[in-house]
Amino acid sequence: MSSFDFSLVVDEVRTIYGKGFIPLHRPVFVGNEKKYLIECIDSNFVSSVGEKVCEFERRVAEFTGVKYAIATVNGTAALQVSLQLAGVVRNDEVITQALTFIATCNAVTYCGAYPVFVDVDMDTLGLSPDALQFFLENHVEMKSGVAFNKTTGRRISACVPMHTFGIPCRINEIIRICHEFNIPVVEDAAESLGSYVNGKHTGSFGILSAVSFNGNKIVTTGGGGMILTNDEGLAVRAKHITTTSKIAHPYEFNHDEIGYNFRLPNLNAALGCAQMEMLPNILLVKNNVAKRYQEFFNNIGVPFAKALSGDISNHWLNAIVLNSYEERQAFLEFSNIEEVMTRPVWRLMTHLEMFKHCQHDGVKNSLWLEDRVVNIPSSVPYDKIDTLGV
Ligand SMILES: *Cc1c(COP(=O)(O)O)cnc(C)c1O
């Protein structure tokens, strides 16, 4: 038995998005995308060196209010390098949430480290400061100012909270708690470009953070990512190791450490420059859609995930919380047959073969949410697209 009429939701989605198949999230290219791409091709600089990359970085830094932005091939690479620069090395542990996209944990693993899973808050769907404090107080032993896990003996060298679907987590509290234990915070801001906590952009709280510009994110470069930091030294290191650690020289090739070919190509950055111009308008339209959804779901008594008061979500992906696993399955089946794409939240990392042996705190809220959270269509509506640039 379901607590509401599924067809009402399908009708509401169709009122916003119209007929035909409605995807969960599609990109919009109605600005200078083609113009900048042509400029890029004409310049002959299509790869990892070029003006568009610097321009794109400048735009993202300006938009987010961070001092330095370093463009990478994708968000996962941005996170991997951020963790490395935060000091994560082989056999360390990194605290994160089980309710996240796999890329968070992949990046930890690429550093040779092990994720440890702490629960999320029911309202923000992001890492819970209370659960974090409880876990650290019970499992950490400080040795000369360094946090060690009493159970595993491993060093805990970073904490990676994630701003789920663009809803900011309680990042200030998380930073304060981690500070007590000398654990650097690296924000996974892959989903939260355009989201703010008390007027401060997400991704500007941790010592480093990672943003994604994948095709399904709020704005896209096809594939792409960005490392954000306010620390000049870290910014210089980030740029250095993402460009094969090449020592700048007009013609000689010399490298001073193992680096990565993680620099974003100029072609992708061209797309990014145009997308950043559109971002404020995209945020406005998405906010209107979310407000409409919120009112609708309020009326039919279905919880709609939203930011804490004082915080701003970018409304990247809208999410509702259904009554039970059975209701969720029935709703997914119904809406997808009706060609309105809906999707359950990710399987918890603690269930995946690669991570199921990792330590966790019981992840009670995460388990509850895993059975009930569903994403619903969240693109900029097609009839608003023409007016976006105005
Ligand atoms: C998209 C995403 C990433 C990774 O970004 P890519 O650009 O796809 O590599 C990392 N973390 C989260 C939470 C994401 O949603």
GROMACS .gro file of C-alpha atoms and ligand atoms in nm:
model
  405
    1MET     CA    1   0.000   0.000   0.000
    2SER     CA    2   0.133   0.339  -0.091
    3SER     CA    3   0.061   0.656   0.097
    4PHE     CA    4   0.009   0.872  -0.210
    5ASP     CA    5  -0.104   0.849  -0.570
    6PHE     CA    6   0.206   0.795  -0.787
    7SER     CA    7   0.030   0.934  -1.093
    8LEU     CA    8   0.005   1.274  -0.924
    9VAL     CA    9   0.385   1.292  -0.920
   10VAL     CA   10   0.414   1.188  -1.283
   11ASP     CA   11   0.158   1.455  -1.374
   12GLU     CA   12   0.348   1.718  -1.177
   13VAL     CA   13   0.677   1.626  -1.348
   14ARG     CA   14   0.502   1.645  -1.686
   15THR     CA   15   0.357   1.985  -1.602
   16ILE     CA   16   0.713   2.107  -1.550
   17TYR     CA   17   0.892   1.913  -1.825
   18GLY     CA   18   0.628   1.827  -2.086
   19LYS     CA   19   0.580   1.515  -2.297
   20GLY     CA   20   0.810   1.229  -2.395
   21PHE     CA   21   1.093   1.071  -2.199
   22ILE     CA   22   1.200   1.292  -1.906
   23PRO     CA   23   1.563   1.230  -1.803
   24LEU     CA   24   1.687   1.280  -1.449
   25HIS     CA   25   1.927   1.554  -1.546
   26ARG     CA   26   2.037   1.686  -1.881
   27PRO     CA   27   2.289   1.959  -1.956
   28VAL     CA   28   2.193   2.289  -2.121
   29PHE     CA   29   2.409   2.446  -2.392
   30VAL     CA   30   2.245   2.774  -2.481
   31GLY     CA   31   2.529   3.020  -2.421
   32ASN     CA   32   2.869   3.067  -2.581
   33GLU     CA   33   2.961   2.697  -2.583
   34LYS     CA   34   2.996   2.664  -2.962
   35LYS     CA   35   3.166   3.000  -2.999
   36TYR     CA   36   3.433   2.920  -2.739
   37LEU     CA   37   3.486   2.570  -2.876
   38ILE     CA   38   3.552   2.713  -3.222
   39GLU     CA   39   3.788   2.973  -3.075
   40CYS     CA   40   3.968   2.692  -2.899
   41ILE     CA   41   4.003   2.480  -3.214
   42ASP     CA   42   4.117   2.783  -3.415
   43SER     CA   43   4.384   2.858  -3.154
   44ASN     CA   44   4.535   2.509  -3.210
   45PHE     CA   45   4.559   2.471  -2.833
   46VAL     CA   46   4.314   2.188  -2.775
   47SER     CA   47   4.503   1.993  -2.512
   48SER     CA   48   4.617   2.064  -2.159
   49VAL     CA   49   4.781   2.399  -2.231
   50GLY     CA   50   4.576   2.699  -2.335
   51GLU     CA   51   4.398   3.018  -2.248
   52LYS     CA   52   4.058   2.858  -2.185
   53VAL     CA   53   4.193   2.647  -1.900
   54CYS     CA   54   4.322   2.954  -1.716
   55GLU     CA   55   4.005   3.146  -1.794
   56PHE     CA   56   3.789   2.860  -1.666
   57GLU     CA   57   3.992   2.838  -1.345
   58ARG     CA   58   3.964   3.213  -1.296
   59ARG     CA   59   3.587   3.200  -1.341
   60VAL     CA   60   3.540   2.912  -1.094
   61ALA     CA   61   3.765   3.076  -0.835
   62GLU     CA   62   3.573   3.401  -0.871
   63PHE     CA   63   3.235   3.228  -0.850
   64THR     CA   64   3.318   3.019  -0.544
   65GLY     CA   65   3.522   3.286  -0.371
   66VAL     CA   66   3.824   3.059  -0.324
   67LYS     CA   67   4.167   3.197  -0.400
   68TYR     CA   68   4.290   2.913  -0.623
   69ALA     CA   69   4.122   2.672  -0.864
   70ILE     CA   70   4.311   2.401  -1.054
   71ALA     CA   71   4.128   2.229  -1.342
   72THR     CA   72   4.155   1.851  -1.374
   73VAL     CA   73   4.032   1.580  -1.612
   74ASN     CA   74   3.751   1.485  -1.377
   75GLY     CA   75   3.623   1.523  -1.023
   76THR     CA   76   3.765   1.190  -0.909
   77ALA     CA   77   4.116   1.300  -1.008
   78ALA     CA   78   4.061   1.631  -0.828
   79LEU     CA   79   3.966   1.440  -0.514
   80GLN     CA   80   4.258   1.197  -0.542
   81VAL     CA   81   4.510   1.479  -0.574
   82SER     CA   82   4.343   1.677  -0.294
   83LEU     CA   83   4.373   1.377  -0.062
   84GLN     CA   84   4.737   1.327  -0.156
   85LEU     CA   85   4.811   1.695  -0.089
   86ALA     CA   86   4.625   1.677   0.242
   87GLY     CA   87   4.882   1.416   0.340
   88VAL     CA   88   4.702   1.087   0.279
   89VAL     CA   89   4.949   0.805   0.213
   90ARG     CA   90   4.939   0.426   0.177
   91ASN     CA   91   4.778   0.239   0.468
   92ASP     CA   92   4.619   0.550   0.615
   93GLU     CA   93   4.248   0.576   0.683
   94VAL     CA   94   4.008   0.839   0.556
   95ILE     CA   95   3.673   0.902   0.720
   96THR     CA   96   3.381   0.953   0.485
   97GLN     CA   97   3.011   0.873   0.449
   98ALA     CA   98   2.864   0.544   0.325
   99LEU     CA   99   2.589   0.735   0.145
  100THR     CA  100   2.793   0.874  -0.142
  101PHE     CA  101   2.885   0.816  -0.503
  102ILE     CA  102   3.159   0.557  -0.546
  103ALA     CA  103   3.412   0.814  -0.671
  104THR     CA  104   3.467   0.938  -0.313
  105CYS     CA  105   3.588   0.594  -0.205
  106ASN     CA  106   3.772   0.522  -0.528
  107ALA     CA  107   3.983   0.835  -0.475
  108VAL     CA  108   4.067   0.721  -0.120
  109THR     CA  109   4.166   0.380  -0.255
  110TYR     CA  110   4.385   0.529  -0.532
  111CYS     CA  111   4.591   0.686  -0.251
  112GLY     CA  112   4.639   0.339  -0.100
  113ALA     CA  113   4.422   0.436   0.195
  114TYR     CA  114   4.111   0.276   0.347
  115PRO     CA  115   3.776   0.445   0.389
  116VAL     CA  116   3.608   0.436   0.730
  117PHE     CA  117   3.236   0.503   0.719
  118VAL     CA  118   3.053   0.733   0.956
  119ASP     CA  119   2.677   0.793   0.941
  120VAL     CA  120   2.495   1.081   0.773
  121ASP     CA  121   2.235   1.320   0.911
  122MET     CA  122   1.873   1.251   0.815
  123ASP     CA  123   1.810   1.610   0.709
  124THR     CA  124   2.123   1.704   0.511
  125LEU     CA  125   2.202   1.351   0.384
  126GLY     CA  126   2.564   1.451   0.449
  127LEU     CA  127   2.821   1.343   0.709
  128SER     CA  128   2.682   1.375   1.062
  129PRO     CA  129   2.893   1.585   1.304
  130ASP     CA  130   2.738   1.400   1.600
  131ALA     CA  131   2.823   1.059   1.455
  132LEU     CA  132   3.170   1.186   1.368
  133GLN     CA  133   3.235   1.316   1.719
  134PHE     CA  134   3.109   0.991   1.870
  135PHE     CA  135   3.326   0.781   1.640
  136LEU     CA  136   3.641   0.985   1.699
  137GLU     CA  137   3.594   0.998   2.076
  138ASN     CA  138   3.554   0.621   2.091
  139HIS     CA  139   3.801   0.503   1.833
  140VAL     CA  140   4.083   0.754   1.821
  141GLU     CA  141   4.399   0.767   2.022
  142MET     CA  142   4.614   1.078   1.979
  143LYS     CA  143   4.989   1.012   1.958
  144SER     CA  144   5.206   1.324   1.939
  145GLY     CA  145   4.917   1.516   1.790
  146VAL     CA  146   4.834   1.253   1.529
  147ALA     CA  147   4.502   1.064   1.523
  148PHE     CA  148   4.534   0.685   1.522
  149ASN     CA  149   4.250   0.436   1.500
  150LYS     CA  150   4.266   0.226   1.820
  151THR     CA  151   4.106  -0.074   1.647
  152THR     CA  152   4.317  -0.091   1.333
  153GLY     CA  153   4.628   0.094   1.444
  154ARG     CA  154   4.617   0.301   1.128
  155ARG     CA  155   4.658   0.675   1.105
  156ILE     CA  156   4.343   0.872   1.020
  157SER     CA  157   4.480   1.131   0.782
  158ALA     CA  158   4.171   1.300   0.636
  159CYS     CA  159   3.795   1.337   0.657
  160VAL     CA  160   3.586   1.374   0.340
  161PRO     CA  161   3.231   1.500   0.392
  162MET     CA  162   3.012   1.520   0.081
  163HIS     CA  163   2.738   1.772   0.004
  164THR     CA  164   2.476   1.525  -0.116
  165PHE     CA  165   2.275   1.629  -0.424
  166GLY     CA  166   2.390   1.987  -0.360
  167ILE     CA  167   2.248   2.007  -0.007
  168PRO     CA  168   2.522   2.143   0.219
  169CYS     CA  169   2.622   1.919   0.510
  170ARG     CA  170   2.699   2.066   0.856
  171ILE     CA  171   3.046   2.159   0.740
  172ASN     CA  172   3.131   2.411   1.014
  173GLU     CA  173   3.069   2.155   1.289
  174ILE     CA  174   3.262   1.889   1.097
  175ILE     CA  175   3.560   2.121   1.055
  176ARG     CA  176   3.554   2.208   1.426
  177ILE     CA  177   3.547   1.843   1.535
  178CYS     CA  178   3.820   1.738   1.292
  179HIS     CA  179   4.031   2.028   1.413
  180GLU     CA  180   4.018   1.888   1.769
  181PHE     CA  181   4.168   1.565   1.636
  182ASN     CA  182   4.410   1.729   1.394
  183ILE     CA  183   4.240   1.569   1.095
  184PRO     CA  184   4.238   1.776   0.775
  185VAL     CA  185   3.903   1.809   0.597
  186VAL     CA  186   3.883   1.765   0.220
  187GLU     CA  187   3.536   1.846   0.090
  188ASP     CA  188   3.379   1.638  -0.183
  189ALA     CA  189   3.195   1.931  -0.342
  190ALA     CA  190   3.143   1.742  -0.668
  191GLU     CA  191   2.768   1.795  -0.652
  192SER     CA  192   2.751   2.133  -0.482
  193LEU     CA  193   2.871   2.405  -0.717
  194GLY     CA  194   2.636   2.692  -0.633
  195SER     CA  195   2.557   2.572  -0.278
  196TYR     CA  196   2.632   2.787   0.025
  197VAL     CA  197   2.657   2.765   0.402
  198ASN     CA  198   2.586   3.101   0.564
  199GLY     CA  199   2.677   3.278   0.243
  200LYS     CA  200   3.007   3.094   0.206
  201HIS     CA  201   3.045   2.859  -0.089
  202THR     CA  202   3.070   2.485  -0.021
  203GLY     CA  203   3.418   2.362  -0.102
  204SER     CA  204   3.578   2.667   0.059
  205PHE     CA  205   3.574   2.526   0.414
  206GLY     CA  206   3.818   2.238   0.391
  207ILE     CA  207   4.190   2.278   0.322
  208LEU     CA  208   4.114   2.147  -0.026
  209SER     CA  209   3.803   2.043  -0.211
  210ALA     CA  210   3.697   1.879  -0.535
  211VAL     CA  211   3.427   1.986  -0.782
  212SER     CA  212   3.302   1.781  -1.077
  213PHE     CA  213   3.201   1.897  -1.425
  214ASN     CA  214   3.082   1.560  -1.548
  215GLY     CA  215   2.794   1.558  -1.799
  216ASN     CA  216   2.531   1.494  -1.533
  217LYS     CA  217   2.642   1.768  -1.292
  218ILE     CA  218   2.489   2.117  -1.264
  219VAL     CA  219   2.726   2.255  -1.530
  220THR     CA  220   2.956   2.045  -1.742
  221THR     CA  221   3.278   2.037  -1.941
  222GLY     CA  222   3.192   1.695  -2.085
  223GLY     CA  223   3.428   1.550  -1.829
  224GLY     CA  224   3.620   1.763  -1.587
  225GLY     CA  225   3.695   1.858  -1.232
  226MET     CA  226   3.846   2.131  -1.018
  227ILE     CA  227   4.061   2.142  -0.708
  228LEU     CA  228   3.977   2.438  -0.485
  229THR     CA  229   4.198   2.575  -0.210
  230ASN     CA  230   4.283   2.900  -0.033
  231ASP     CA  231   4.638   2.782   0.034
  232GLU     CA  232   4.888   2.911  -0.218
  233GLY     CA  233   5.144   2.639  -0.148
  234LEU     CA  234   4.887   2.363  -0.199
  235ALA     CA  235   4.762   2.532  -0.516
  236VAL     CA  236   5.112   2.539  -0.664
  237ARG     CA  237   5.162   2.172  -0.571
  238ALA     CA  238   4.822   2.078  -0.715
  239LYS     CA  239   4.901   2.236  -1.050
  240HIS     CA  240   5.248   2.083  -1.052
  241ILE     CA  241   5.152   1.720  -0.987
  242THR     CA  242   4.849   1.733  -1.218
  243THR     CA  243   5.077   1.839  -1.505
  244THR     CA  244   5.326   1.548  -1.482
  245SER     CA  245   5.539   1.746  -1.232
  246LYS     CA  246   5.714   1.915  -1.521
  247ILE     CA  247   5.952   2.192  -1.428
  248ALA     CA  248   5.862   2.497  -1.633
  249HIS     CA  249   6.113   2.552  -1.913
  250PRO     CA  250   6.074   2.678  -2.271
  251TYR     CA  251   6.200   2.354  -2.428
  252GLU     CA  252   6.354   2.114  -2.181
  253PHE     CA  253   6.168   1.824  -2.024
  254ASN     CA  254   6.248   1.778  -1.660
  255HIS     CA  255   6.028   1.636  -1.386
  256ASP     CA  256   6.098   1.636  -1.015
  257GLU     CA  257   5.852   1.375  -0.884
  258ILE     CA  258   5.589   1.126  -0.999
  259GLY     CA  259   5.304   1.333  -1.131
  260TYR     CA  260   4.981   1.274  -1.320
  261ASN     CA  261   4.844   1.363  -1.660
  262PHE     CA  262   4.536   1.506  -1.491
  263ARG     CA  263   4.520   1.852  -1.646
  264LEU     CA  264   4.188   1.947  -1.808
  265PRO     CA  265   4.216   1.987  -2.188
  266ASN     CA  266   4.158   2.334  -2.330
  267LEU     CA  267   3.861   2.204  -2.536
  268ASN     CA  268   3.676   2.096  -2.223
  269ALA     CA  269   3.766   2.422  -2.052
  270ALA     CA  270   3.614   2.615  -2.345
  271LEU     CA  271   3.284   2.446  -2.269
  272GLY     CA  272   3.338   2.524  -1.901
  273CYS     CA  273   3.385   2.898  -1.961
  274ALA     CA  274   3.050   2.917  -2.140
  275GLN     CA  275   2.880   2.705  -1.874
  276MET     CA  276   3.011   2.924  -1.591
  277GLU     CA  277   2.853   3.225  -1.765
  278MET     CA  278   2.519   3.042  -1.751
  279LEU     CA  279   2.550   2.910  -1.397
  280PRO     CA  280   2.377   3.198  -1.214
  281ASN     CA  281   2.074   3.168  -1.443
  282ILE     CA  282   2.070   2.789  -1.420
  283LEU     CA  283   2.068   2.822  -1.040
  284LEU     CA  284   1.774   3.062  -1.052
  285VAL     CA  285   1.563   2.834  -1.271
  286LYS     CA  286   1.653   2.525  -1.069
  287ASN     CA  287   1.556   2.708  -0.752
  288ASN     CA  288   1.213   2.782  -0.900
  289VAL     CA  289   1.165   2.418  -0.998
  290ALA     CA  290   1.265   2.303  -0.648
  291LYS     CA  291   1.027   2.551  -0.484
  292ARG     CA  292   0.746   2.420  -0.698
  293TYR     CA  293   0.831   2.059  -0.616
  294GLN     CA  294   0.858   2.140  -0.247
  295GLU     CA  295   0.511   2.289  -0.237
  296PHE     CA  296   0.370   1.998  -0.433
  297PHE     CA  297   0.526   1.730  -0.211
  298ASN     CA  298   0.426   1.923   0.099
  299ASN     CA  299   0.067   1.906  -0.016
  300ILE     CA  300   0.072   1.531  -0.073
  301GLY     CA  301   0.269   1.466   0.247
  302VAL     CA  302   0.591   1.332   0.095
  303PRO     CA  303   0.918   1.457   0.253
  304PHE     CA  304   1.131   1.658   0.009
  305ALA     CA  305   1.504   1.692   0.086
  306LYS     CA  306   1.609   2.053   0.139
  307ALA     CA  307   1.889   2.265   0.279
  308LEU     CA  308   1.900   2.371   0.645
  309SER     CA  309   1.769   2.720   0.706
  310GLY     CA  310   2.046   2.969   0.636
  311ASP     CA  311   2.203   2.735   0.381
  312ILE     CA  312   2.145   2.735   0.006
  313SER     CA  313   2.126   2.426  -0.212
  314ASN     CA  314   2.203   2.440  -0.584
  315HIS     CA  315   1.914   2.192  -0.629
  316TRP     CA  316   2.134   1.979  -0.852
  317LEU     CA  317   1.921   1.668  -0.798
  318ASN     CA  318   1.588   1.689  -0.621
  319ALA     CA  319   1.512   1.403  -0.385
  320ILE     CA  320   1.210   1.269  -0.201
  321VAL     CA  321   1.198   1.028   0.091
  322LEU     CA  322   0.940   0.751   0.058
  323ASN     CA  323   0.781   0.544   0.335
  324SER     CA  324   0.943   0.210   0.279
  325TYR     CA  325   1.162   0.006   0.047
  326GLU     CA  326   0.847  -0.150  -0.101
  327GLU     CA  327   0.690   0.187  -0.171
  328ARG     CA  328   1.016   0.306  -0.327
  329GLN     CA  329   1.034   0.004  -0.559
  330ALA     CA  330   0.673   0.048  -0.663
  331PHE     CA  331   0.727   0.418  -0.730
  332LEU     CA  332   1.046   0.359  -0.933
  333GLU     CA  333   0.866   0.097  -1.140
  334PHE     CA  334   0.561   0.314  -1.199
  335SER     CA  335   0.743   0.636  -1.291
  336ASN     CA  336   1.004   0.473  -1.516
  337ILE     CA  337   0.735   0.285  -1.710
  338GLU     CA  338   0.567   0.623  -1.752
  339GLU     CA  339   0.898   0.750  -1.902
  340VAL     CA  340   0.960   0.983  -1.611
  341MET     CA  341   1.308   0.889  -1.502
  342THR     CA  342   1.354   0.839  -1.130
  343ARG     CA  343   1.644   0.671  -0.954
  344PRO     CA  344   1.711   0.531  -0.609
  345VAL     CA  345   1.999   0.678  -0.409
  346TRP     CA  346   2.330   0.492  -0.448
  347ARG     CA  347   2.381   0.157  -0.278
  348LEU     CA  348   2.572   0.224   0.042
  349MET     CA  349   2.947   0.187   0.010
  350THR     CA  350   2.936  -0.051   0.307
  351HIS     CA  351   2.742  -0.301   0.090
  352LEU     CA  352   2.991  -0.303  -0.197
  353GLU     CA  353   3.231  -0.594  -0.231
  354MET     CA  354   3.537  -0.363  -0.229
  355PHE     CA  355   3.442  -0.176   0.087
  356LYS     CA  356   3.227  -0.413   0.289
  357HIS     CA  357   3.519  -0.506   0.514
  358CYS     CA  358   3.595  -0.142   0.597
  359GLN     CA  359   3.518  -0.019   0.947
  360HIS     CA  360   3.191   0.170   1.001
  361ASP     CA  361   2.983   0.300   1.288
  362GLY     CA  362   2.666   0.108   1.210
  363VAL     CA  363   2.550   0.374   0.958
  364LYS     CA  364   2.194   0.354   1.089
  365ASN     CA  365   2.055   0.663   0.913
  366SER     CA  366   2.235   0.573   0.591
  367LEU     CA  367   2.070   0.230   0.588
  368TRP     CA  368   1.729   0.383   0.646
  369LEU     CA  369   1.777   0.642   0.372
  370GLU     CA  370   1.921   0.389   0.128
  371ASP     CA  371   1.584   0.213   0.119
  372ARG     CA  372   1.377   0.528   0.076
  373VAL     CA  373   1.550   0.814  -0.110
  374VAL     CA  374   1.458   0.866  -0.475
  375ASN     CA  375   1.584   1.130  -0.717
  376ILE     CA  376   1.331   1.288  -0.951
  377PRO     CA  377   1.380   1.486  -1.276
  378SER     CA  378   1.579   1.800  -1.199
  379SER     CA  379   1.697   1.953  -1.528
  380VAL     CA  380   1.633   2.309  -1.634
  381PRO     CA  381   1.286   2.280  -1.798
  382TYR     CA  382   1.305   2.292  -2.177
  383ASP     CA  383   1.071   2.589  -2.212
  384LYS     CA  384   1.294   2.793  -1.981
  385ILE     CA  385   1.608   2.718  -2.178
  386ASP     CA  386   1.563   2.989  -2.440
  387THR     CA  387   1.531   3.255  -2.175
  388LEU     CA  388   1.828   3.136  -1.971
  389GLY     CA  389   2.079   3.366  -2.131
  390VAL     CA  390   1.859   3.676  -2.102
  391LIG     C1  391   3.038   1.316  -0.965
  391LIG     C2  392   3.098   1.287  -0.835
  391LIG     C3  393   3.237   1.269  -0.817
  391LIG     C4  394   3.336   1.252  -0.925
  391LIG     O1  395   3.330   1.328  -1.032
  391LIG     P1  396   3.373   1.277  -1.178
  391LIG     O2  397   3.394   1.405  -1.248
  391LIG     O3  398   3.258   1.195  -1.231
  391LIG     O4  399   3.498   1.197  -1.165
  391LIG     C5  400   3.285   1.255  -0.689
  391LIG     N1  401   3.205   1.254  -0.583
  391LIG     C6  402   3.072   1.268  -0.596
  391LIG     C7  403   2.989   1.267  -0.471
  391LIG     C8  404   3.013   1.283  -0.720
  391LIG     O5  405   2.882   1.296  -0.731
   0.00000   0.00000   0.00000
